[in-house]
Amino acid sequence: MRKITYAEAIREAMTQEIKANEDVYILGEDIGIYGGAFGLTNGMEEELGRENVMSTPISESAISGVAVGSALTGMRPILELQFSDFITIAMDNIVNQAAKLRYMNGGKGSIPIVVRTPGGSGAGFAAQHSQSLEAWTAHIPGLKVVQPSTPYDAKGLFKAALDDNNPVIFYEHKLLYGLKGEVPEETYSIPLGKADVKREGTDVTVVATSIMVHRALQAAEELEKQGISVEVIDPRTLVPLDIDTIVESVKKTSRAVVVYEAVQRGGYGAEIASLINESEAFDYLDAPVVRLGGKAVPMPYNMNLEKQAVPQVEDIIIAVKSTIAPVTI
Amino acid sequence: MAVELQMPKLGATMEKGTIIEWLKEEGDQVTVGEPILEIMTDKINIEVEAPSQGVLLKKLYEVDSEVPVLETIAYIGETGEEIVEKTSNRNVQSEVVKEDNNTQAQQALNTTVSTKTLTGKIRRTPAALKLAKAHGIDLHLVHGTGPNNRIQVRDVELFLEGQKAKITPLAKKIASVQQIDINTLQPSSTKIVKEDVTKELTRNKSNSVSYNGIRKVVGERMAQSSATVPHVTLHTTIDMTKAIELRKMLLEKILSRTGFRLSYTEILIKSVAHALMSHPMVNASLNGKKIDLHSDINIGIAVAIPNGLVVPVIRNADQKGLLELTVESKKLAKNARENRLTTDDFSGGTFTISNLGMYAVDSFTPIINQPESAILGVGRIQEQVVSVDGAIVSRPQMALSLSFDHRVIDGAPAAHFLTDLKEILENPYELMV
């Protein structure tokens, strides 16, 4: 099968959906001739027209308001936020309007919008452009939260997100945009709420999200050489969360490490760890469930420090080993 | 690294131990298994052995110190080795964590180092506990190799394997046939051998049963009666020839009319009731400052039940014939054995008969069933050679023992009663009068 990048997979998905459904359109800053901050919409305006690829003023509040309003009238907008950090400006429309309008109107009307936005660090974009804020949105009832880690997942999950009649926050990772992988040309859908076992193993379950899936896979390879078999599970969607797949895996391995890039404190990994503890996997646990997240610091601009602030492959190795035996450092 | 010597936990309820004596001084060389100190629990004194070879580096407690279980009491290591004491070590680490709770290394460390001391509790994972429960393993016996010596599944598995290896096939077979849990066996040497299993078998047989419920009630009442009542016991022997004849004559008749077989017990009840009619002092109870002479004659019959002894009462036995007595005593005995007696069935007795004649008992000294004043113990009927009118003949003989409360009854009146009773039993037709 042909290999394309994560960014190309998402662009292809958007293009296919806009072509297939006249209600679908994309709006965002600089998405026209410029092709978006990360080039996701390169060439889309030319191909699909300005009605379908709508450049907007620099106002996330306005963009999200338009998206919510047009969704209420029957459109299915795709909203691009240049950086996931800017979701703060769109927060009222997303949290107080999009997430609740259907509920507050007794089920009349729906808000089928997809908020696409790159999160995460690793590109030296500093404190205001490098955060991982998925836990904020995952906390809000009424919002669905997706974090694809591969080009294949990105295309399939995007289709499912766009088909959903509820607002979906679609967190992309800026370091993954260049990642290549096999992606079918035809459209396909990966259901929301279905985790993917990215690697099978028997000793420790590592639940990793977004870019951490790849670091966990690297750690697993290294640990394999040391005789530790790691199973890597990618939930793919935080809301809804496929806890069953995780629990089944932990029952098999008896150990769990949850790895995520966001600040560890109050992060979504705590939710996953807690769900494991409350599940039938508890009796099978042979070590406390370990969370491995980012440090509680604003993301440094210096790329060496930036690297220090979020889990790296070596950190995952240490965390996995800490569930098996005392780790001396 | 220096090895900790801990206050052992020798039982589920042990919380601390007292150091009685140090058998080694700091700087002394020790080998594995060598006694280092002696401790005392509330149950036993025991020597604590060295877990590893080396030098006794440091004693943390003096003689007479009370130390919680699993607390470190000494360190063993190599000469000159620096001891990193656990408590200080912990403090350092928790401070570091406080200072910078964001470094990755500390996060990993944070998950492996607890700042709390776990006193008296076993540190184990849920999975280890589950496995241990499934195999009936006491986790106190398992050495934990996880973080903070936490017991993990592999430790339980190792323990299980060790147990499996350390039993001879013969011992294992006996244990499985006798349904003995191998894990509870204490091997006398390095392996569990046949003798260990058979020892457990005999030990199991002499297992204690709890002293409570009816067993305790019977025990306490007997002890109280024996201790507070001045017992005197009179013995006599009865020639049962005519009583046996009487029983033979009435047996079929009573059986056909009631379905119950007349036994000597009923003949005894009838005879005793009859004798009591003319001996009111024997049918009496000491009640504080007065002696109650009972107008009713209510005979209690001691009946053995699985865990004790009950004494159901036949009321107004003097007014009942052998047929009635047979029906009533058989029903009471049945109800007693089936644990269906009511309090009414127990109460109001004025005299008790304890009949062990069905066993190989010649005679015995019964203990009075207070507040009654006397009790009759009945032995078995046995053919014995006696002299009758100068001729040596064989006669069925039965021993009676009358224990009486000497505060209420003196020897002569008691003897008089027993004599009258003998007279009746040897000439049972007198009951017709």
PDB file of C-alpha atoms in Angstrom, chain A residues 70-286:
ATOM      1  CA  SER A  70     -23.600  27.030  11.124  1.00  0.00           C
ATOM      2  CA  ALA A  71     -23.680  23.562  12.698  1.00  0.00           C
ATOM      3  CA  LEU A  72     -27.012  24.458  14.271  1.00  0.00           C
ATOM      4  CA  THR A  73     -28.356  25.339  10.835  1.00  0.00           C
ATOM      5  CA  GLY A  74     -27.376  21.944   9.439  1.00  0.00           C
ATOM      6  CA  MET A  75     -23.785  22.424   8.254  1.00  0.00           C
ATOM      7  CA  ARG A  76     -20.915  20.160   9.302  1.00  0.00           C
ATOM      8  CA  PRO A  77     -17.974  22.551   9.807  1.00  0.00           C
ATOM      9  CA  ILE A  78     -14.374  21.527  10.260  1.00  0.00           C
ATOM     10  CA  LEU A  79     -12.678  24.120  12.380  1.00  0.00           C
ATOM     11  CA  GLU A  80      -8.903  24.479  12.272  1.00  0.00           C
ATOM     12  CA  LEU A  81      -7.176  26.138  15.228  1.00  0.00           C
ATOM     13  CA  GLN A  82      -3.547  26.890  14.414  1.00  0.00           C
ATOM     14  CA  PHE A  83      -2.318  25.709  17.784  1.00  0.00           C
ATOM     15  CA  SER A  84      -4.302  23.789  20.379  1.00  0.00           C
ATOM     16  CA  ASP A  85      -3.194  26.409  22.920  1.00  0.00           C
ATOM     17  CA  PHE A  86      -5.587  28.847  21.208  1.00  0.00           C
ATOM     18  CA  ILE A  87      -8.549  26.724  22.211  1.00  0.00           C
ATOM     19  CA  THR A  88      -8.590  28.910  25.309  1.00  0.00           C
ATOM     20  CA  ILE A  89      -9.953  31.755  23.207  1.00  0.00           C
ATOM     21  CA  ALA A  90     -12.585  29.534  21.659  1.00  0.00           C
ATOM     22  CA  MET A  91     -13.417  27.943  24.982  1.00  0.00           C
ATOM     23  CA  ASP A  92     -16.726  29.657  25.642  1.00  0.00           C
ATOM     24  CA  ASN A  93     -18.144  28.580  22.320  1.00  0.00           C
ATOM     25  CA  ILE A  94     -16.825  25.066  22.693  1.00  0.00           C
ATOM     26  CA  VAL A  95     -17.487  24.404  26.366  1.00  0.00           C
ATOM     27  CA  ASN A  96     -20.540  26.510  27.077  1.00  0.00           C
ATOM     28  CA  GLN A  97     -22.242  26.348  23.681  1.00  0.00           C
ATOM     29  CA  ALA A  98     -21.177  23.458  21.489  1.00  0.00           C
ATOM     30  CA  ALA A  99     -21.013  20.886  24.263  1.00  0.00           C
ATOM     31  CA  LYS A 100     -24.419  21.740  25.722  1.00  0.00           C
ATOM     32  CA  LEU A 101     -26.801  23.159  23.134  1.00  0.00           C
ATOM     33  CA  ARG A 102     -28.281  19.834  22.057  1.00  0.00           C
ATOM     34  CA  TYR A 103     -28.802  18.813  25.676  1.00  0.00           C
ATOM     35  CA  MET A 104     -30.293  22.158  26.703  1.00  0.00           C
ATOM     36  CA  ASN A 105     -32.692  22.136  23.767  1.00  0.00           C
ATOM     37  CA  GLY A 106     -34.098  18.761  24.633  1.00  0.00           C
ATOM     38  CA  GLY A 107     -32.303  17.018  21.789  1.00  0.00           C
ATOM     39  CA  LYS A 108     -33.465  19.472  19.116  1.00  0.00           C
ATOM     40  CA  GLY A 109     -30.638  20.438  16.812  1.00  0.00           C
ATOM     41  CA  SER A 110     -27.141  19.074  16.911  1.00  0.00           C
ATOM     42  CA  ILE A 111     -23.598  20.444  16.753  1.00  0.00           C
ATOM     43  CA  PRO A 112     -21.653  18.253  14.320  1.00  0.00           C
ATOM     44  CA  ILE A 113     -18.361  20.137  14.351  1.00  0.00           C
ATOM     45  CA  VAL A 114     -14.820  18.861  14.339  1.00  0.00           C
ATOM     46  CA  VAL A 115     -12.252  21.125  15.979  1.00  0.00           C
ATOM     47  CA  ARG A 116      -8.931  20.132  14.415  1.00  0.00           C
ATOM     48  CA  THR A 117      -5.909  21.442  16.214  1.00  0.00           C
ATOM     49  CA  PRO A 118      -2.224  20.538  16.650  1.00  0.00           C
ATOM     50  CA  GLY A 119      -1.012  20.024  20.198  1.00  0.00           C
ATOM     51  CA  GLY A 120       2.169  18.875  21.855  1.00  0.00           C
ATOM     52  CA  SER A 121       5.770  20.039  22.056  1.00  0.00           C
ATOM     53  CA  GLY A 122       9.032  19.187  20.357  1.00  0.00           C
ATOM     54  CA  ALA A 123       9.257  21.920  17.747  1.00  0.00           C
ATOM     55  CA  GLY A 124      10.664  24.732  19.880  1.00  0.00           C
ATOM     56  CA  PHE A 125       7.462  26.772  19.753  1.00  0.00           C
ATOM     57  CA  ALA A 126       7.706  27.708  23.436  1.00  0.00           C
ATOM     58  CA  ALA A 127       5.153  27.956  26.197  1.00  0.00           C
ATOM     59  CA  GLN A 128       2.153  29.341  24.300  1.00  0.00           C
ATOM     60  CA  HIS A 129       2.304  26.982  21.324  1.00  0.00           C
ATOM     61  CA  SER A 130       3.353  23.631  22.767  1.00  0.00           C
ATOM     62  CA  GLN A 131       0.818  22.518  25.315  1.00  0.00           C
ATOM     63  CA  SER A 132      -1.201  19.349  25.541  1.00  0.00           C
ATOM     64  CA  LEU A 133      -4.581  20.442  26.836  1.00  0.00           C
ATOM     65  CA  GLU A 134      -6.704  17.432  25.929  1.00  0.00           C
ATOM     66  CA  ALA A 135      -7.662  16.790  29.564  1.00  0.00           C
ATOM     67  CA  TRP A 136      -9.470  20.153  29.654  1.00  0.00           C
ATOM     68  CA  THR A 137     -11.829  19.150  26.885  1.00  0.00           C
ATOM     69  CA  ALA A 138     -12.083  15.509  27.972  1.00  0.00           C
ATOM     70  CA  HIS A 139     -13.460  16.816  31.246  1.00  0.00           C
ATOM     71  CA  ILE A 140     -16.459  18.451  29.598  1.00  0.00           C
ATOM     72  CA  PRO A 141     -19.608  16.334  29.189  1.00  0.00           C
ATOM     73  CA  GLY A 142     -20.813  16.638  25.617  1.00  0.00           C
ATOM     74  CA  LEU A 143     -17.417  16.755  23.950  1.00  0.00           C
ATOM     75  CA  LYS A 144     -15.646  13.862  22.304  1.00  0.00           C
ATOM     76  CA  VAL A 145     -11.859  13.828  22.247  1.00  0.00           C
ATOM     77  CA  VAL A 146      -9.667  12.121  19.664  1.00  0.00           C
ATOM     78  CA  GLN A 147      -5.868  11.781  19.581  1.00  0.00           C
ATOM     79  CA  PRO A 148      -4.670   9.869  16.518  1.00  0.00           C
ATOM     80  CA  SER A 149      -1.102   8.602  16.574  1.00  0.00           C
ATOM     81  CA  THR A 150      -0.640   7.276  13.012  1.00  0.00           C
ATOM     82  CA  PRO A 151      -1.560   8.415   9.474  1.00  0.00           C
ATOM     83  CA  TYR A 152      -3.925   5.448   9.124  1.00  0.00           C
ATOM     84  CA  ASP A 153      -5.699   6.212  12.404  1.00  0.00           C
ATOM     85  CA  ALA A 154      -5.803   9.927  11.586  1.00  0.00           C
ATOM     86  CA  LYS A 155      -7.727   9.413   8.347  1.00  0.00           C
ATOM     87  CA  GLY A 156     -10.117   6.819   9.728  1.00  0.00           C
ATOM     88  CA  LEU A 157     -10.797   8.636  12.977  1.00  0.00           C
ATOM     89  CA  PHE A 158     -11.332  11.919  11.131  1.00  0.00           C
ATOM     90  CA  LYS A 159     -14.112  10.369   9.087  1.00  0.00           C
ATOM     91  CA  ALA A 160     -15.764   8.987  12.236  1.00  0.00           C
ATOM     92  CA  ALA A 161     -15.389  12.361  13.972  1.00  0.00           C
ATOM     93  CA  LEU A 162     -16.988  14.202  11.057  1.00  0.00           C
ATOM     94  CA  ASP A 163     -19.842  11.701  10.850  1.00  0.00           C
ATOM     95  CA  ASP A 164     -20.574  12.166  14.548  1.00  0.00           C
ATOM     96  CA  ASN A 165     -23.409  14.557  15.335  1.00  0.00           C
ATOM     97  CA  ASN A 166     -21.633  15.869  18.426  1.00  0.00           C
ATOM     98  CA  PRO A 167     -18.695  18.254  18.759  1.00  0.00           C
ATOM     99  CA  VAL A 168     -15.405  16.406  18.507  1.00  0.00           C
ATOM    100  CA  ILE A 169     -12.034  17.865  19.484  1.00  0.00           C
ATOM    101  CA  PHE A 170      -9.470  16.319  17.179  1.00  0.00           C
ATOM    102  CA  TYR A 171      -5.977  16.729  18.621  1.00  0.00           C
ATOM    103  CA  GLU A 172      -3.234  16.274  16.073  1.00  0.00           C
ATOM    104  CA  HIS A 173       0.432  16.254  17.072  1.00  0.00           C
ATOM    105  CA  LYS A 174       2.722  18.704  15.302  1.00  0.00           C
ATOM    106  CA  LEU A 175       5.681  16.313  15.457  1.00  0.00           C
ATOM    107  CA  LEU A 176       3.610  13.577  13.832  1.00  0.00           C
ATOM    108  CA  TYR A 177       2.630  15.604  10.740  1.00  0.00           C
ATOM    109  CA  GLY A 178       5.638  14.307   8.841  1.00  0.00           C
ATOM    110  CA  LEU A 179       5.223  10.701   9.946  1.00  0.00           C
ATOM    111  CA  LYS A 180       4.602   8.378   7.004  1.00  0.00           C
ATOM    112  CA  GLY A 181       2.457   5.312   7.060  1.00  0.00           C
ATOM    113  CA  GLU A 182       0.222   3.115   4.981  1.00  0.00           C
ATOM    114  CA  VAL A 183      -3.113   4.727   4.307  1.00  0.00           C
ATOM    115  CA  PRO A 184      -5.819   3.441   1.919  1.00  0.00           C
ATOM    116  CA  GLU A 185      -6.949   5.852  -0.793  1.00  0.00           C
ATOM    117  CA  GLU A 186     -10.620   5.128  -0.324  1.00  0.00           C
ATOM    118  CA  THR A 187     -12.516   6.527   2.637  1.00  0.00           C
ATOM    119  CA  TYR A 188     -12.857   4.402   5.772  1.00  0.00           C
ATOM    120  CA  SER A 189     -13.962   4.980   9.305  1.00  0.00           C
ATOM    121  CA  ILE A 190     -12.391   3.945  12.610  1.00  0.00           C
ATOM    122  CA  PRO A 191     -15.105   3.974  15.258  1.00  0.00           C
ATOM    123  CA  LEU A 192     -14.611   6.350  18.161  1.00  0.00           C
ATOM    124  CA  GLY A 193     -14.090   4.452  21.392  1.00  0.00           C
ATOM    125  CA  LYS A 194     -12.069   1.578  20.022  1.00  0.00           C
ATOM    126  CA  ALA A 195      -8.518   1.272  21.310  1.00  0.00           C
ATOM    127  CA  ASP A 196      -5.764  -0.271  19.226  1.00  0.00           C
ATOM    128  CA  VAL A 197      -3.206  -2.738  20.544  1.00  0.00           C
ATOM    129  CA  LYS A 198      -0.130  -1.331  18.807  1.00  0.00           C
ATOM    130  CA  ARG A 199       2.135  -4.056  20.121  1.00  0.00           C
ATOM    131  CA  GLU A 200       1.397  -7.257  21.980  1.00  0.00           C
ATOM    132  CA  GLY A 201       3.288  -8.202  25.122  1.00  0.00           C
ATOM    133  CA  THR A 202       2.939 -10.151  28.323  1.00  0.00           C
ATOM    134  CA  ASP A 203       4.752  -8.379  31.182  1.00  0.00           C
ATOM    135  CA  VAL A 204       3.595  -4.770  31.323  1.00  0.00           C
ATOM    136  CA  THR A 205       0.803  -2.834  29.652  1.00  0.00           C
ATOM    137  CA  VAL A 206       1.771   0.645  28.481  1.00  0.00           C
ATOM    138  CA  VAL A 207      -1.189   2.830  27.647  1.00  0.00           C
ATOM    139  CA  ALA A 208       0.160   5.657  25.539  1.00  0.00           C
ATOM    140  CA  THR A 209      -1.498   8.465  23.627  1.00  0.00           C
ATOM    141  CA  SER A 210      -0.532  10.456  20.537  1.00  0.00           C
ATOM    142  CA  ILE A 211       3.225  10.777  20.045  1.00  0.00           C
ATOM    143  CA  MET A 212       3.871   8.761  23.204  1.00  0.00           C
ATOM    144  CA  VAL A 213       2.630   5.683  21.355  1.00  0.00           C
ATOM    145  CA  HIS A 214       5.778   5.823  19.227  1.00  0.00           C
ATOM    146  CA  ARG A 215       8.081   6.427  22.188  1.00  0.00           C
ATOM    147  CA  ALA A 216       6.407   3.571  24.027  1.00  0.00           C
ATOM    148  CA  LEU A 217       6.967   1.313  21.022  1.00  0.00           C
ATOM    149  CA  GLN A 218      10.649   2.257  20.961  1.00  0.00           C
ATOM    150  CA  ALA A 219      10.902   1.640  24.704  1.00  0.00           C
ATOM    151  CA  ALA A 220       9.185  -1.705  24.232  1.00  0.00           C
ATOM    152  CA  GLU A 221      11.773  -2.723  21.665  1.00  0.00           C
ATOM    153  CA  GLU A 222      14.609  -1.814  24.000  1.00  0.00           C
ATOM    154  CA  LEU A 223      12.907  -3.587  26.916  1.00  0.00           C
ATOM    155  CA  GLU A 224      12.362  -6.670  24.770  1.00  0.00           C
ATOM    156  CA  LYS A 225      16.150  -6.951  24.515  1.00  0.00           C
ATOM    157  CA  GLN A 226      16.257  -6.855  28.321  1.00  0.00           C
ATOM    158  CA  GLY A 227      13.711  -9.626  28.594  1.00  0.00           C
ATOM    159  CA  ILE A 228      10.661  -7.513  29.379  1.00  0.00           C
ATOM    160  CA  SER A 229       7.682  -7.960  27.100  1.00  0.00           C
ATOM    161  CA  VAL A 230       5.621  -4.776  26.792  1.00  0.00           C
ATOM    162  CA  GLU A 231       2.119  -4.473  25.382  1.00  0.00           C
ATOM    163  CA  VAL A 232       1.407  -1.028  23.964  1.00  0.00           C
ATOM    164  CA  ILE A 233      -2.179   0.149  23.799  1.00  0.00           C
ATOM    165  CA  ASP A 234      -3.267   3.301  22.035  1.00  0.00           C
ATOM    166  CA  PRO A 235      -6.740   4.360  23.195  1.00  0.00           C
ATOM    167  CA  ARG A 236      -6.965   6.605  20.095  1.00  0.00           C
ATOM    168  CA  THR A 237      -9.982   8.360  21.602  1.00  0.00           C
ATOM    169  CA  LEU A 238     -10.059   9.647  25.169  1.00  0.00           C
ATOM    170  CA  VAL A 239     -13.814  10.235  25.006  1.00  0.00           C
ATOM    171  CA  PRO A 240     -15.266   7.708  24.558  1.00  0.00           C
ATOM    172  CA  LEU A 241     -12.542   5.618  26.176  1.00  0.00           C
ATOM    173  CA  ASP A 242     -12.188   1.926  25.405  1.00  0.00           C
ATOM    174  CA  ILE A 243     -11.390   0.888  28.969  1.00  0.00           C
ATOM    175  CA  ASP A 244     -12.310  -2.746  28.271  1.00  0.00           C
ATOM    176  CA  THR A 245      -9.328  -3.299  25.973  1.00  0.00           C
ATOM    177  CA  ILE A 246      -7.031  -1.744  28.586  1.00  0.00           C
ATOM    178  CA  VAL A 247      -8.476  -3.814  31.429  1.00  0.00           C
ATOM    179  CA  GLU A 248      -8.183  -7.025  29.434  1.00  0.00           C
ATOM    180  CA  SER A 249      -4.555  -6.239  28.747  1.00  0.00           C
ATOM    181  CA  VAL A 250      -3.785  -5.429  32.393  1.00  0.00           C
ATOM    182  CA  LYS A 251      -5.442  -8.660  33.477  1.00  0.00           C
ATOM    183  CA  LYS A 252      -2.970 -10.402  31.219  1.00  0.00           C
ATOM    184  CA  THR A 253       0.160  -8.464  32.182  1.00  0.00           C
ATOM    185  CA  SER A 254      -0.669  -7.491  35.817  1.00  0.00           C
ATOM    186  CA  ARG A 255       1.162  -4.189  35.411  1.00  0.00           C
ATOM    187  CA  ALA A 256       0.270  -0.868  33.847  1.00  0.00           C
ATOM    188  CA  VAL A 257       2.056   2.346  32.952  1.00  0.00           C
ATOM    189  CA  VAL A 258       0.083   5.226  31.492  1.00  0.00           C
ATOM    190  CA  VAL A 259       2.195   7.552  29.363  1.00  0.00           C
ATOM    191  CA  TYR A 260       1.077  10.940  28.116  1.00  0.00           C
ATOM    192  CA  GLU A 261       2.726  14.157  27.104  1.00  0.00           C
ATOM    193  CA  ALA A 262       0.475  16.532  29.039  1.00  0.00           C
ATOM    194  CA  VAL A 263       1.482  17.664  32.517  1.00  0.00           C
ATOM    195  CA  GLN A 264       1.212  14.595  34.703  1.00  0.00           C
ATOM    196  CA  ARG A 265      -0.632  16.388  37.461  1.00  0.00           C
ATOM    197  CA  GLY A 266      -4.347  16.282  36.777  1.00  0.00           C
ATOM    198  CA  GLY A 267      -3.788  14.741  33.372  1.00  0.00           C
ATOM    199  CA  TYR A 268      -5.959  12.229  31.589  1.00  0.00           C
ATOM    200  CA  GLY A 269      -3.557   9.447  32.527  1.00  0.00           C
ATOM    201  CA  ALA A 270      -4.846   9.764  36.075  1.00  0.00           C
ATOM    202  CA  GLU A 271      -8.307   8.966  34.765  1.00  0.00           C
ATOM    203  CA  ILE A 272      -7.067   5.868  32.990  1.00  0.00           C
ATOM    204  CA  ALA A 273      -5.039   4.746  36.023  1.00  0.00           C
ATOM    205  CA  SER A 274      -8.049   5.220  38.240  1.00  0.00           C
ATOM    206  CA  LEU A 275     -10.334   3.286  35.901  1.00  0.00           C
ATOM    207  CA  ILE A 276      -7.856   0.394  35.938  1.00  0.00           C
ATOM    208  CA  ASN A 277      -7.841   0.410  39.730  1.00  0.00           C
ATOM    209  CA  GLU A 278     -11.613   0.389  39.875  1.00  0.00           C
ATOM    210  CA  SER A 279     -11.938  -2.395  37.337  1.00  0.00           C
ATOM    211  CA  GLU A 280     -11.792  -6.142  37.718  1.00  0.00           C
ATOM    212  CA  ALA A 281      -8.111  -5.825  36.785  1.00  0.00           C
ATOM    213  CA  PHE A 282      -7.444  -4.715  40.368  1.00  0.00           C
ATOM    214  CA  ASP A 283      -7.081  -8.255  41.634  1.00  0.00           C
ATOM    215  CA  TYR A 284      -4.565  -8.926  38.912  1.00  0.00           C
ATOM    216  CA  LEU A 285      -2.348  -5.924  39.621  1.00  0.00           C
ATOM    217  CA  ASP A 286       1.119  -6.902  40.674  1.00  0.00           C
TER     218      ASP A 286
END
